[in-house]
Every structure is written in C-alpha cells, then in structure tokens.
Amino acid sequence: MEKDIEIGFLGTGGAVATQERDNTALVIRYDTDLFLIDCPGAVFQKFKRMGMDPRRVTSILVTHVHPDHIYGLPILIHSLMLDEMCIRLYASEESIRFCRDLLELYQLQSDKIKCRLEFVSVGHGDRFLLAPGLECQAMHVPHKAASLAFFLDFLDRGRTVVYSGDSPLHPPLFKAAAGSDLLIHDCSIPSRLAGQYEFLLQMHTHALDLGSFAQQARVKRLAPVHFFGELDYSLAEIETEIRRHYSGELIMPRDLQRIML
Ligand SMILES: [Zn+2]
Ligand SMILES: [Zn+2]
C-alpha cells in the first residue's frame, strides 16, 4: 500500500510570534513516522492538538540554531523523558555542538532520561536515509554560517519536498528544487519593505523574488513561511506579490494546517 505523505505547519511566523502565528517549524508524517524540522516552543502540545503522537518522532532536522528555530528542544526532550525511544538529530556540526550544550545545561541526556538523542552531523551535499523509502539531502544556504536547507525525496511515491529554512534568495536552491512537488520557502517580507529593511534581505527572501524564482523552477506547489508578522504588511500583499509571477498551486499556510501530498 502507498504510504501517506503529510506536511504539518507547526508554525509559520518569523522570529517574533504573533497572535496567529508562532515561529516556523514543520512536521512531516510518512506513514506512521514523524520527522520534525526545527524545534521552537510548544512542539509537544502542537503535536497533540494535531492528533499526532510525539513518541512517533524518529528524527529531528535542524536548519540552524537561531533561537526561533531551536529554543524548544529542551522542553521537547523533557516532555519525552519517560519514553524509551531514540531520536536522530541531523544538523551541521556547529548546530550539533549548540544542541548538545543546550541539552547539557538541563542535564537532559543524563541516565534518568529515557529518550535518547543520536546526533548525526551533515553538511552541504550529504545525502542520508531518514526511513526506508525516504532520503534527504542537505544544502548549505547563506543565512548563517552553517545553515542548511533540506530536500526530502519520497522514493516510493516519486515526490520531492524542499524546505529552505531561513534563507536569502539563493538561486542554486531553486535550480536544485526544479520541478519539485512542494517548496516551502522563507518569505519574510513583501518587496515593498525591501528598501526599508535592506539588512533583512541578506538573510531572508521577499515575496516578489520568491514568486519569480519558484515560477522559473516550475515547482508544483509553493508554501511561503516565516512571515515577519510584526511588520506592517498583510498576507494578501504577500500573496499578490507571489502571484505576479507564480502560476502553480500556492498554499498560504496557517499554523497547524496540514496538507497531504
Ligand atoms: Zn527564523
Ligand atoms: Zn534564522
């Protein structure tokens, strides 16, 4: 039987949470296994609200260690402390060092913690097996020294899902994502604010560029995330800018929204 592929948006906001949007994080369900991408706050509770069992998390993929992407790791492991399980955490060497230190501060890998972490260091171009039939490739993106984007290949189903993590416009990512079934991409601001917040574009992408590059790459579905909700713009403006160039299926995700592939 075909295995389900489901994407859950645990959060869709930027570095500052708003009333509607918490920091961006994703969960990928492949059959019964869950793969968490980044770990800001309240992930355990969000799984519950989505009817997903956090004990099904087999791997955590970390794009980078800015606080809005990783500060929830200690409480997630603490919440799973009585569960005999092993979670693989894939990240760059720099991110792994940080995650180890963060857990060490709370002594979250001491003997009484039953949930164990296995750290797997990955770098640009590395390809690794997350589960039978599910491969992942890491790509460096120029957001932070050791930032990674992840390309998930569901081999049985012939589907590819790409997540940029936080990233400025990075043409090689779009080249590699050409024809993918779903691209989830940083879309922090509309282009209108680009002049006012020029520094932001060294680390993030604006909606007009995103639409244009996603169109050139012919991605089938596009889901913008990491909206800087504290700035003065509406999601309608983001949608209009993306639509100026992009004619594929556009998903403007809400927090806790789930989509099947
Ligand atoms: Zn961020
Ligand atoms: Zn960041």
PDB file of C-alpha atoms and ligand atoms in Angstrom:
ATOM      1  CA  MET A   1       0.000   0.000   0.000  1.00  0.00           C
ATOM      2  CA  GLU A   2       1.129   3.547  -0.697  1.00  0.00           C
ATOM      3  CA  LYS A   3       2.491   5.361   2.308  1.00  0.00           C
ATOM      4  CA  ASP A   4       0.863   8.699   3.195  1.00  0.00           C
ATOM      5  CA  ILE A   5       2.892  11.857   2.998  1.00  0.00           C
ATOM      6  CA  GLU A   6       1.529  14.650   5.151  1.00  0.00           C
ATOM      7  CA  ILE A   7       3.065  18.028   5.916  1.00  0.00           C
ATOM      8  CA  GLY A   8       2.018  19.846   9.098  1.00  0.00           C
ATOM      9  CA  PHE A   9       2.828  23.503   9.672  1.00  0.00           C
ATOM     10  CA  LEU A  10       3.539  23.733  13.417  1.00  0.00           C
ATOM     11  CA  GLY A  11       4.241  27.409  12.970  1.00  0.00           C
ATOM     12  CA  THR A  12       4.534  29.815  10.052  1.00  0.00           C
ATOM     13  CA  GLY A  13       5.703  33.062  11.640  1.00  0.00           C
ATOM     14  CA  GLY A  14       9.087  34.771  11.637  1.00  0.00           C
ATOM     15  CA  ALA A  15      11.425  35.425  14.530  1.00  0.00           C
ATOM     16  CA  VAL A  16       8.678  37.146  16.543  1.00  0.00           C
ATOM     17  CA  ALA A  17       5.470  35.226  17.228  1.00  0.00           C
ATOM     18  CA  THR A  18       2.135  36.971  16.692  1.00  0.00           C
ATOM     19  CA  GLN A  19      -1.386  36.204  17.902  1.00  0.00           C
ATOM     20  CA  GLU A  20      -1.975  33.934  14.891  1.00  0.00           C
ATOM     21  CA  ARG A  21       1.498  32.675  14.068  1.00  0.00           C
ATOM     22  CA  ASP A  22       4.196  31.037  16.124  1.00  0.00           C
ATOM     23  CA  ASN A  23       7.800  30.558  14.937  1.00  0.00           C
ATOM     24  CA  THR A  24       8.167  28.439  11.823  1.00  0.00           C
ATOM     25  CA  ALA A  25       8.545  24.671  12.231  1.00  0.00           C
ATOM     26  CA  LEU A  26       7.295  21.687  10.241  1.00  0.00           C
ATOM     27  CA  VAL A  27       6.345  18.109  10.822  1.00  0.00           C
ATOM     28  CA  ILE A  28       6.457  15.566   8.025  1.00  0.00           C
ATOM     29  CA  ARG A  29       4.420  12.402   8.501  1.00  0.00           C
ATOM     30  CA  TYR A  30       5.457   9.493   6.320  1.00  0.00           C
ATOM     31  CA  ASP A  31       3.109   6.607   7.076  1.00  0.00           C
ATOM     32  CA  THR A  32       3.352   6.415  10.892  1.00  0.00           C
ATOM     33  CA  ASP A  33       6.765   8.038  11.337  1.00  0.00           C
ATOM     34  CA  LEU A  34       7.111  11.719  12.153  1.00  0.00           C
ATOM     35  CA  PHE A  35      10.030  13.924  11.151  1.00  0.00           C
ATOM     36  CA  LEU A  36      10.318  17.259  12.866  1.00  0.00           C
ATOM     37  CA  ILE A  37      12.056  20.140  11.104  1.00  0.00           C
ATOM     38  CA  ASP A  38      13.292  22.708  13.629  1.00  0.00           C
ATOM     39  CA  CYS A  39      12.117  22.913  17.186  1.00  0.00           C
ATOM     40  CA  PRO A  40      10.818  26.193  18.574  1.00  0.00           C
ATOM     41  CA  GLY A  41       8.390  26.254  21.509  1.00  0.00           C
ATOM     42  CA  ALA A  42       5.365  24.121  22.401  1.00  0.00           C
ATOM     43  CA  VAL A  43       6.030  21.487  19.742  1.00  0.00           C
ATOM     44  CA  PHE A  44       4.814  18.714  22.061  1.00  0.00           C
ATOM     45  CA  GLN A  45       1.476  20.427  22.627  1.00  0.00           C
ATOM     46  CA  LYS A  46       1.089  21.257  18.938  1.00  0.00           C
ATOM     47  CA  PHE A  47       1.524  17.579  18.051  1.00  0.00           C
ATOM     48  CA  LYS A  48      -1.272  16.790  20.499  1.00  0.00           C
ATOM     49  CA  ARG A  49      -3.501  19.480  19.037  1.00  0.00           C
ATOM     50  CA  MET A  50      -2.928  17.999  15.588  1.00  0.00           C
ATOM     51  CA  GLY A  51      -3.738  14.486  16.805  1.00  0.00           C
ATOM     52  CA  MET A  52      -0.154  13.322  16.249  1.00  0.00           C
ATOM     53  CA  ASP A  53       1.771  11.249  18.783  1.00  0.00           C
ATOM     54  CA  PRO A  54       5.094  12.945  19.680  1.00  0.00           C
ATOM     55  CA  ARG A  55       6.502   9.492  20.504  1.00  0.00           C
ATOM     56  CA  ARG A  56       6.394   8.804  16.781  1.00  0.00           C
ATOM     57  CA  VAL A  57       9.127  11.352  16.118  1.00  0.00           C
ATOM     58  CA  THR A  58      12.070   9.375  14.740  1.00  0.00           C
ATOM     59  CA  SER A  59      14.220  12.293  13.554  1.00  0.00           C
ATOM     60  CA  ILE A  60      14.698  15.996  14.036  1.00  0.00           C
ATOM     61  CA  LEU A  61      16.266  18.017  11.234  1.00  0.00           C
ATOM     62  CA  VAL A  62      17.763  21.309  12.349  1.00  0.00           C
ATOM     63  CA  THR A  63      18.210  24.037   9.709  1.00  0.00           C
ATOM     64  CA  HIS A  64      20.158  26.386  12.003  1.00  0.00           C
ATOM     65  CA  VAL A  65      20.329  27.422  15.632  1.00  0.00           C
ATOM     66  CA  HIS A  66      18.767  30.874  15.786  1.00  0.00           C
ATOM     67  CA  PRO A  67      16.505  30.900  18.856  1.00  0.00           C
ATOM     68  CA  ASP A  68      13.224  30.895  16.883  1.00  0.00           C
ATOM     69  CA  HIS A  69      14.246  27.523  15.358  1.00  0.00           C
ATOM     70  CA  ILE A  70      15.680  25.632  18.317  1.00  0.00           C
ATOM     71  CA  TYR A  71      14.727  27.034  21.705  1.00  0.00           C
ATOM     72  CA  GLY A  72      12.053  24.367  22.237  1.00  0.00           C
ATOM     73  CA  LEU A  73      14.412  21.398  22.031  1.00  0.00           C
ATOM     74  CA  PRO A  74      14.983  21.075  25.809  1.00  0.00           C
ATOM     75  CA  ILE A  75      11.269  21.035  26.670  1.00  0.00           C
ATOM     76  CA  LEU A  76      10.511  18.543  23.898  1.00  0.00           C
ATOM     77  CA  ILE A  77      13.111  16.098  25.248  1.00  0.00           C
ATOM     78  CA  HIS A  78      11.997  16.792  28.810  1.00  0.00           C
ATOM     79  CA  SER A  79       8.401  16.001  27.796  1.00  0.00           C
ATOM     80  CA  LEU A  80       9.568  12.676  26.337  1.00  0.00           C
ATOM     81  CA  MET A  81      11.854  11.812  29.273  1.00  0.00           C
ATOM     82  CA  LEU A  82       9.834   8.753  30.311  1.00  0.00           C
ATOM     83  CA  ASP A  83       9.590   7.353  26.792  1.00  0.00           C
ATOM     84  CA  GLU A  84      12.086   4.688  25.848  1.00  0.00           C
ATOM     85  CA  MET A  85      12.976   5.974  22.395  1.00  0.00           C
ATOM     86  CA  CYS A  86      15.854   7.214  20.295  1.00  0.00           C
ATOM     87  CA  ILE A  87      15.597  10.307  18.113  1.00  0.00           C
ATOM     88  CA  ARG A  88      18.212  11.041  15.488  1.00  0.00           C
ATOM     89  CA  LEU A  89      19.071  14.712  15.236  1.00  0.00           C
ATOM     90  CA  TYR A  90      20.532  15.729  11.881  1.00  0.00           C
ATOM     91  CA  ALA A  91      22.299  19.078  11.698  1.00  0.00           C
ATOM     92  CA  SER A  92      25.562  20.779  10.813  1.00  0.00           C
ATOM     93  CA  GLU A  93      28.453  20.206  13.182  1.00  0.00           C
ATOM     94  CA  GLU A  94      28.065  23.740  14.551  1.00  0.00           C
ATOM     95  CA  SER A  95      24.358  23.212  15.221  1.00  0.00           C
ATOM     96  CA  ILE A  96      25.008  19.854  16.885  1.00  0.00           C
ATOM     97  CA  ARG A  97      27.548  21.407  19.241  1.00  0.00           C
ATOM     98  CA  PHE A  98      24.959  24.016  20.182  1.00  0.00           C
ATOM     99  CA  CYS A  99      22.174  21.443  20.686  1.00  0.00           C
ATOM    100  CA  ARG A 100      24.429  19.270  22.867  1.00  0.00           C
ATOM    101  CA  ASP A 101      25.303  22.281  25.031  1.00  0.00           C
ATOM    102  CA  LEU A 102      21.660  23.295  25.292  1.00  0.00           C
ATOM    103  CA  LEU A 103      20.633  19.819  26.482  1.00  0.00           C
ATOM    104  CA  GLU A 104      23.636  19.599  28.772  1.00  0.00           C
ATOM    105  CA  LEU A 105      22.555  22.777  30.590  1.00  0.00           C
ATOM    106  CA  TYR A 106      19.372  20.975  31.657  1.00  0.00           C
ATOM    107  CA  GLN A 107      21.096  17.579  32.009  1.00  0.00           C
ATOM    108  CA  LEU A 108      18.664  16.161  29.500  1.00  0.00           C
ATOM    109  CA  GLN A 109      20.834  13.272  28.441  1.00  0.00           C
ATOM    110  CA  SER A 110      21.526  12.045  31.985  1.00  0.00           C
ATOM    111  CA  ASP A 111      20.771   8.399  32.882  1.00  0.00           C
ATOM    112  CA  LYS A 112      17.238   9.023  34.071  1.00  0.00           C
ATOM    113  CA  ILE A 113      16.181  10.475  30.702  1.00  0.00           C
ATOM    114  CA  LYS A 114      14.857   7.545  28.677  1.00  0.00           C
ATOM    115  CA  CYS A 115      14.524   9.499  25.429  1.00  0.00           C
ATOM    116  CA  ARG A 116      17.982   9.370  23.852  1.00  0.00           C
ATOM    117  CA  LEU A 117      19.319  11.531  21.075  1.00  0.00           C
ATOM    118  CA  GLU A 118      21.720  10.341  18.436  1.00  0.00           C
ATOM    119  CA  PHE A 119      23.497  13.228  16.732  1.00  0.00           C
ATOM    120  CA  VAL A 120      24.287  12.923  13.045  1.00  0.00           C
ATOM    121  CA  SER A 121      26.435  15.646  11.530  1.00  0.00           C
ATOM    122  CA  VAL A 122      25.533  16.522   7.950  1.00  0.00           C
ATOM    123  CA  GLY A 123      26.923  19.096   5.561  1.00  0.00           C
ATOM    124  CA  HIS A 124      26.343  20.549   2.130  1.00  0.00           C
ATOM    125  CA  GLY A 125      25.592  17.829  -0.427  1.00  0.00           C
ATOM    126  CA  ASP A 126      25.285  14.994   2.111  1.00  0.00           C
ATOM    127  CA  ARG A 127      22.542  12.505   1.343  1.00  0.00           C
ATOM    128  CA  PHE A 128      21.148  10.276   4.069  1.00  0.00           C
ATOM    129  CA  LEU A 129      18.318   7.813   4.621  1.00  0.00           C
ATOM    130  CA  LEU A 130      15.653   9.016   7.085  1.00  0.00           C
ATOM    131  CA  ALA A 131      13.465   5.917   6.713  1.00  0.00           C
ATOM    132  CA  PRO A 132      13.103   3.154   4.146  1.00  0.00           C
ATOM    133  CA  GLY A 133      11.991   4.969   1.003  1.00  0.00           C
ATOM    134  CA  LEU A 134      12.755   8.437   2.349  1.00  0.00           C
ATOM    135  CA  GLU A 135      16.050  10.094   1.517  1.00  0.00           C
ATOM    136  CA  CYS A 136      17.172  13.546   2.468  1.00  0.00           C
ATOM    137  CA  GLN A 137      19.853  15.802   1.056  1.00  0.00           C
ATOM    138  CA  ALA A 138      21.267  18.846   2.832  1.00  0.00           C
ATOM    139  CA  MET A 139      22.230  22.036   1.052  1.00  0.00           C
ATOM    140  CA  HIS A 140      24.040  24.986   2.561  1.00  0.00           C
ATOM    141  CA  VAL A 141      22.125  28.278   2.341  1.00  0.00           C
ATOM    142  CA  PRO A 142      23.800  31.628   3.125  1.00  0.00           C
ATOM    143  CA  HIS A 143      21.647  32.681   6.111  1.00  0.00           C
ATOM    144  CA  LYS A 144      24.014  31.756   8.912  1.00  0.00           C
ATOM    145  CA  ALA A 145      27.460  30.124   8.618  1.00  0.00           C
ATOM    146  CA  ALA A 146      26.122  26.585   8.976  1.00  0.00           C
ATOM    147  CA  SER A 147      22.515  26.960   7.748  1.00  0.00           C
ATOM    148  CA  LEU A 148      21.016  24.055   5.845  1.00  0.00           C
ATOM    149  CA  ALA A 149      18.070  23.555   3.520  1.00  0.00           C
ATOM    150  CA  PHE A 150      16.646  20.042   3.243  1.00  0.00           C
ATOM    151  CA  PHE A 151      15.470  18.143   0.166  1.00  0.00           C
ATOM    152  CA  LEU A 152      13.224  15.193   1.043  1.00  0.00           C
ATOM    153  CA  ASP A 153      12.839  12.514  -1.612  1.00  0.00           C
ATOM    154  CA  PHE A 154       9.980  10.081  -1.094  1.00  0.00           C
ATOM    155  CA  LEU A 155      11.311   7.399  -3.392  1.00  0.00           C
ATOM    156  CA  ASP A 156       8.279   5.047  -3.360  1.00  0.00           C
ATOM    157  CA  ARG A 157       5.955   7.863  -4.263  1.00  0.00           C
ATOM    158  CA  GLY A 158       8.326   9.791  -6.528  1.00  0.00           C
ATOM    159  CA  ARG A 159       7.689  13.018  -4.622  1.00  0.00           C
ATOM    160  CA  THR A 160      10.117  15.721  -3.525  1.00  0.00           C
ATOM    161  CA  VAL A 161       9.573  18.266  -0.765  1.00  0.00           C
ATOM    162  CA  VAL A 162      12.077  21.075  -0.267  1.00  0.00           C
ATOM    163  CA  TYR A 163      12.392  23.321   2.775  1.00  0.00           C
ATOM    164  CA  SER A 164      14.727  26.313   2.516  1.00  0.00           C
ATOM    165  CA  GLY A 165      14.929  27.062   6.227  1.00  0.00           C
ATOM    166  CA  ASP A 166      15.717  30.730   6.727  1.00  0.00           C
ATOM    167  CA  SER A 167      17.452  31.894   3.581  1.00  0.00           C
ATOM    168  CA  PRO A 168      18.040  34.934   1.425  1.00  0.00           C
ATOM    169  CA  LEU A 169      17.274  34.437  -2.244  1.00  0.00           C
ATOM    170  CA  HIS A 170      19.696  31.674  -3.239  1.00  0.00           C
ATOM    171  CA  PRO A 171      19.447  30.742  -6.935  1.00  0.00           C
ATOM    172  CA  PRO A 172      21.241  27.358  -6.536  1.00  0.00           C
ATOM    173  CA  LEU A 173      18.437  26.229  -4.241  1.00  0.00           C
ATOM    174  CA  PHE A 174      15.813  26.919  -6.914  1.00  0.00           C
ATOM    175  CA  LYS A 175      17.949  25.182  -9.512  1.00  0.00           C
ATOM    176  CA  ALA A 176      18.133  22.083  -7.315  1.00  0.00           C
ATOM    177  CA  ALA A 177      14.412  22.346  -6.465  1.00  0.00           C
ATOM    178  CA  ALA A 178      13.337  22.466 -10.125  1.00  0.00           C
ATOM    179  CA  GLY A 179      10.139  20.506 -10.704  1.00  0.00           C
ATOM    180  CA  SER A 180       9.711  19.621  -7.014  1.00  0.00           C
ATOM    181  CA  ASP A 181       6.236  18.775  -5.727  1.00  0.00           C
ATOM    182  CA  LEU A 182       6.333  21.218  -2.825  1.00  0.00           C
ATOM    183  CA  LEU A 183       8.712  24.043  -1.993  1.00  0.00           C
ATOM    184  CA  ILE A 184       8.344  25.525   1.482  1.00  0.00           C
ATOM    185  CA  HIS A 185      10.374  28.706   1.482  1.00  0.00           C
ATOM    186  CA  ASP A 186      11.332  31.691   3.625  1.00  0.00           C
ATOM    187  CA  CYS A 187       9.114  34.628   2.651  1.00  0.00           C
ATOM    188  CA  SER A 188       9.764  37.106   5.422  1.00  0.00           C
ATOM    189  CA  ILE A 189       8.589  40.365   3.806  1.00  0.00           C
ATOM    190  CA  PRO A 190       6.939  41.838   0.719  1.00  0.00           C
ATOM    191  CA  SER A 191       9.318  43.584  -1.727  1.00  0.00           C
ATOM    192  CA  ARG A 192       7.743  46.929  -0.787  1.00  0.00           C
ATOM    193  CA  LEU A 193       9.642  46.795   2.521  1.00  0.00           C
ATOM    194  CA  ALA A 194      12.927  45.714   0.943  1.00  0.00           C
ATOM    195  CA  GLY A 195      14.341  49.267   0.853  1.00  0.00           C
ATOM    196  CA  GLN A 196      13.355  49.983   4.436  1.00  0.00           C
ATOM    197  CA  TYR A 197      14.751  46.707   5.808  1.00  0.00           C
ATOM    198  CA  GLU A 198      17.666  46.145   3.435  1.00  0.00           C
ATOM    199  CA  PHE A 199      19.663  44.202   6.030  1.00  0.00           C
ATOM    200  CA  LEU A 200      16.842  41.662   6.251  1.00  0.00           C
ATOM    201  CA  LEU A 201      17.372  40.633   2.646  1.00  0.00           C
ATOM    202  CA  GLN A 202      20.889  39.472   3.427  1.00  0.00           C
ATOM    203  CA  MET A 203      19.217  36.753   5.487  1.00  0.00           C
ATOM    204  CA  HIS A 204      15.669  36.405   4.146  1.00  0.00           C
ATOM    205  CA  THR A 205      13.661  36.422   0.917  1.00  0.00           C
ATOM    206  CA  HIS A 206      10.924  38.799  -0.255  1.00  0.00           C
ATOM    207  CA  ALA A 207       7.694  37.629  -1.838  1.00  0.00           C
ATOM    208  CA  LEU A 208       8.258  39.044  -5.325  1.00  0.00           C
ATOM    209  CA  ASP A 209      11.591  37.235  -5.730  1.00  0.00           C
ATOM    210  CA  LEU A 210      10.129  34.053  -4.310  1.00  0.00           C
ATOM    211  CA  GLY A 211       7.282  34.004  -6.834  1.00  0.00           C
ATOM    212  CA  SER A 212       9.600  34.747  -9.714  1.00  0.00           C
ATOM    213  CA  PHE A 213      12.194  32.082  -8.860  1.00  0.00           C
ATOM    214  CA  ALA A 214       9.565  29.464  -7.976  1.00  0.00           C
ATOM    215  CA  GLN A 215       7.979  30.046 -11.366  1.00  0.00           C
ATOM    216  CA  GLN A 216      11.297  29.689 -13.200  1.00  0.00           C
ATOM    217  CA  ALA A 217      11.961  26.469 -11.281  1.00  0.00           C
ATOM    218  CA  ARG A 218       8.459  25.214 -12.132  1.00  0.00           C
ATOM    219  CA  VAL A 219       7.785  23.987  -8.611  1.00  0.00           C
ATOM    220  CA  LYS A 220       4.328  22.418  -8.492  1.00  0.00           C
ATOM    221  CA  ARG A 221       3.257  23.764  -5.114  1.00  0.00           C
ATOM    222  CA  LEU A 222       4.680  26.660  -3.169  1.00  0.00           C
ATOM    223  CA  ALA A 223       4.166  27.344   0.529  1.00  0.00           C
ATOM    224  CA  PRO A 224       5.732  30.587   1.809  1.00  0.00           C
ATOM    225  CA  VAL A 225       6.536  30.679   5.544  1.00  0.00           C
ATOM    226  CA  HIS A 226       8.434  32.702   8.186  1.00  0.00           C
ATOM    227  CA  PHE A 227       6.253  35.814   7.808  1.00  0.00           C
ATOM    228  CA  PHE A 228       7.580  38.771   9.768  1.00  0.00           C
ATOM    229  CA  GLY A 229       4.176  39.437  11.271  1.00  0.00           C
ATOM    230  CA  GLU A 230       5.306  42.317  13.453  1.00  0.00           C
ATOM    231  CA  LEU A 231       5.991  44.427  10.353  1.00  0.00           C
ATOM    232  CA  ASP A 232       3.275  46.384   8.652  1.00  0.00           C
ATOM    233  CA  TYR A 233       2.012  44.184   5.836  1.00  0.00           C
ATOM    234  CA  SER A 234      -0.817  41.764   5.177  1.00  0.00           C
ATOM    235  CA  LEU A 235      -0.720  38.220   3.855  1.00  0.00           C
ATOM    236  CA  ALA A 236      -2.843  39.419   0.956  1.00  0.00           C
ATOM    237  CA  GLU A 237       0.056  41.619  -0.106  1.00  0.00           C
ATOM    238  CA  ILE A 238       2.442  38.640   0.055  1.00  0.00           C
ATOM    239  CA  GLU A 239       0.011  36.538  -1.976  1.00  0.00           C
ATOM    240  CA  THR A 240      -0.386  39.249  -4.633  1.00  0.00           C
ATOM    241  CA  GLU A 241       3.375  39.648  -4.986  1.00  0.00           C
ATOM    242  CA  ILE A 242       3.959  35.905  -5.360  1.00  0.00           C
ATOM    243  CA  ARG A 243       1.141  35.696  -7.893  1.00  0.00           C
ATOM    244  CA  ARG A 244       2.754  38.383 -10.066  1.00  0.00           C
ATOM    245  CA  HIS A 245       4.992  35.602 -11.430  1.00  0.00           C
ATOM    246  CA  TYR A 246       3.985  32.265  -9.950  1.00  0.00           C
ATOM    247  CA  SER A 247       1.175  30.312 -11.593  1.00  0.00           C
ATOM    248  CA  GLY A 248       1.464  26.959  -9.779  1.00  0.00           C
ATOM    249  CA  GLU A 249      -0.537  25.909  -6.706  1.00  0.00           C
ATOM    250  CA  LEU A 250       0.011  28.422  -3.919  1.00  0.00           C
ATOM    251  CA  ILE A 251      -0.584  27.451  -0.305  1.00  0.00           C
ATOM    252  CA  MET A 252      -0.665  30.310   2.207  1.00  0.00           C
ATOM    253  CA  PRO A 253      -0.351  28.139   5.318  1.00  0.00           C
ATOM    254  CA  ARG A 254      -1.959  28.825   8.682  1.00  0.00           C
ATOM    255  CA  ASP A 255      -0.466  27.472  11.898  1.00  0.00           C
ATOM    256  CA  LEU A 256      -1.436  23.824  12.466  1.00  0.00           C
ATOM    257  CA  GLN A 257      -2.607  23.450   8.851  1.00  0.00           C
ATOM    258  CA  ARG A 258      -1.905  20.053   7.319  1.00  0.00           C
ATOM    259  CA  ILE A 259      -1.619  19.089   3.691  1.00  0.00           C
ATOM    260  CA  MET A 260      -1.372  15.678   2.035  1.00  0.00           C
ATOM    261  CA  LEU A 261       0.936  15.100  -0.885  1.00  0.00           C
TER     262      LEU A 261
HETATM  263 ZN    ZN B   1      13.955  32.310  11.698  1.00  0.00          ZN
HETATM  264 ZN    ZN B   2      17.440  32.427  11.271  1.00  0.00          ZN
END
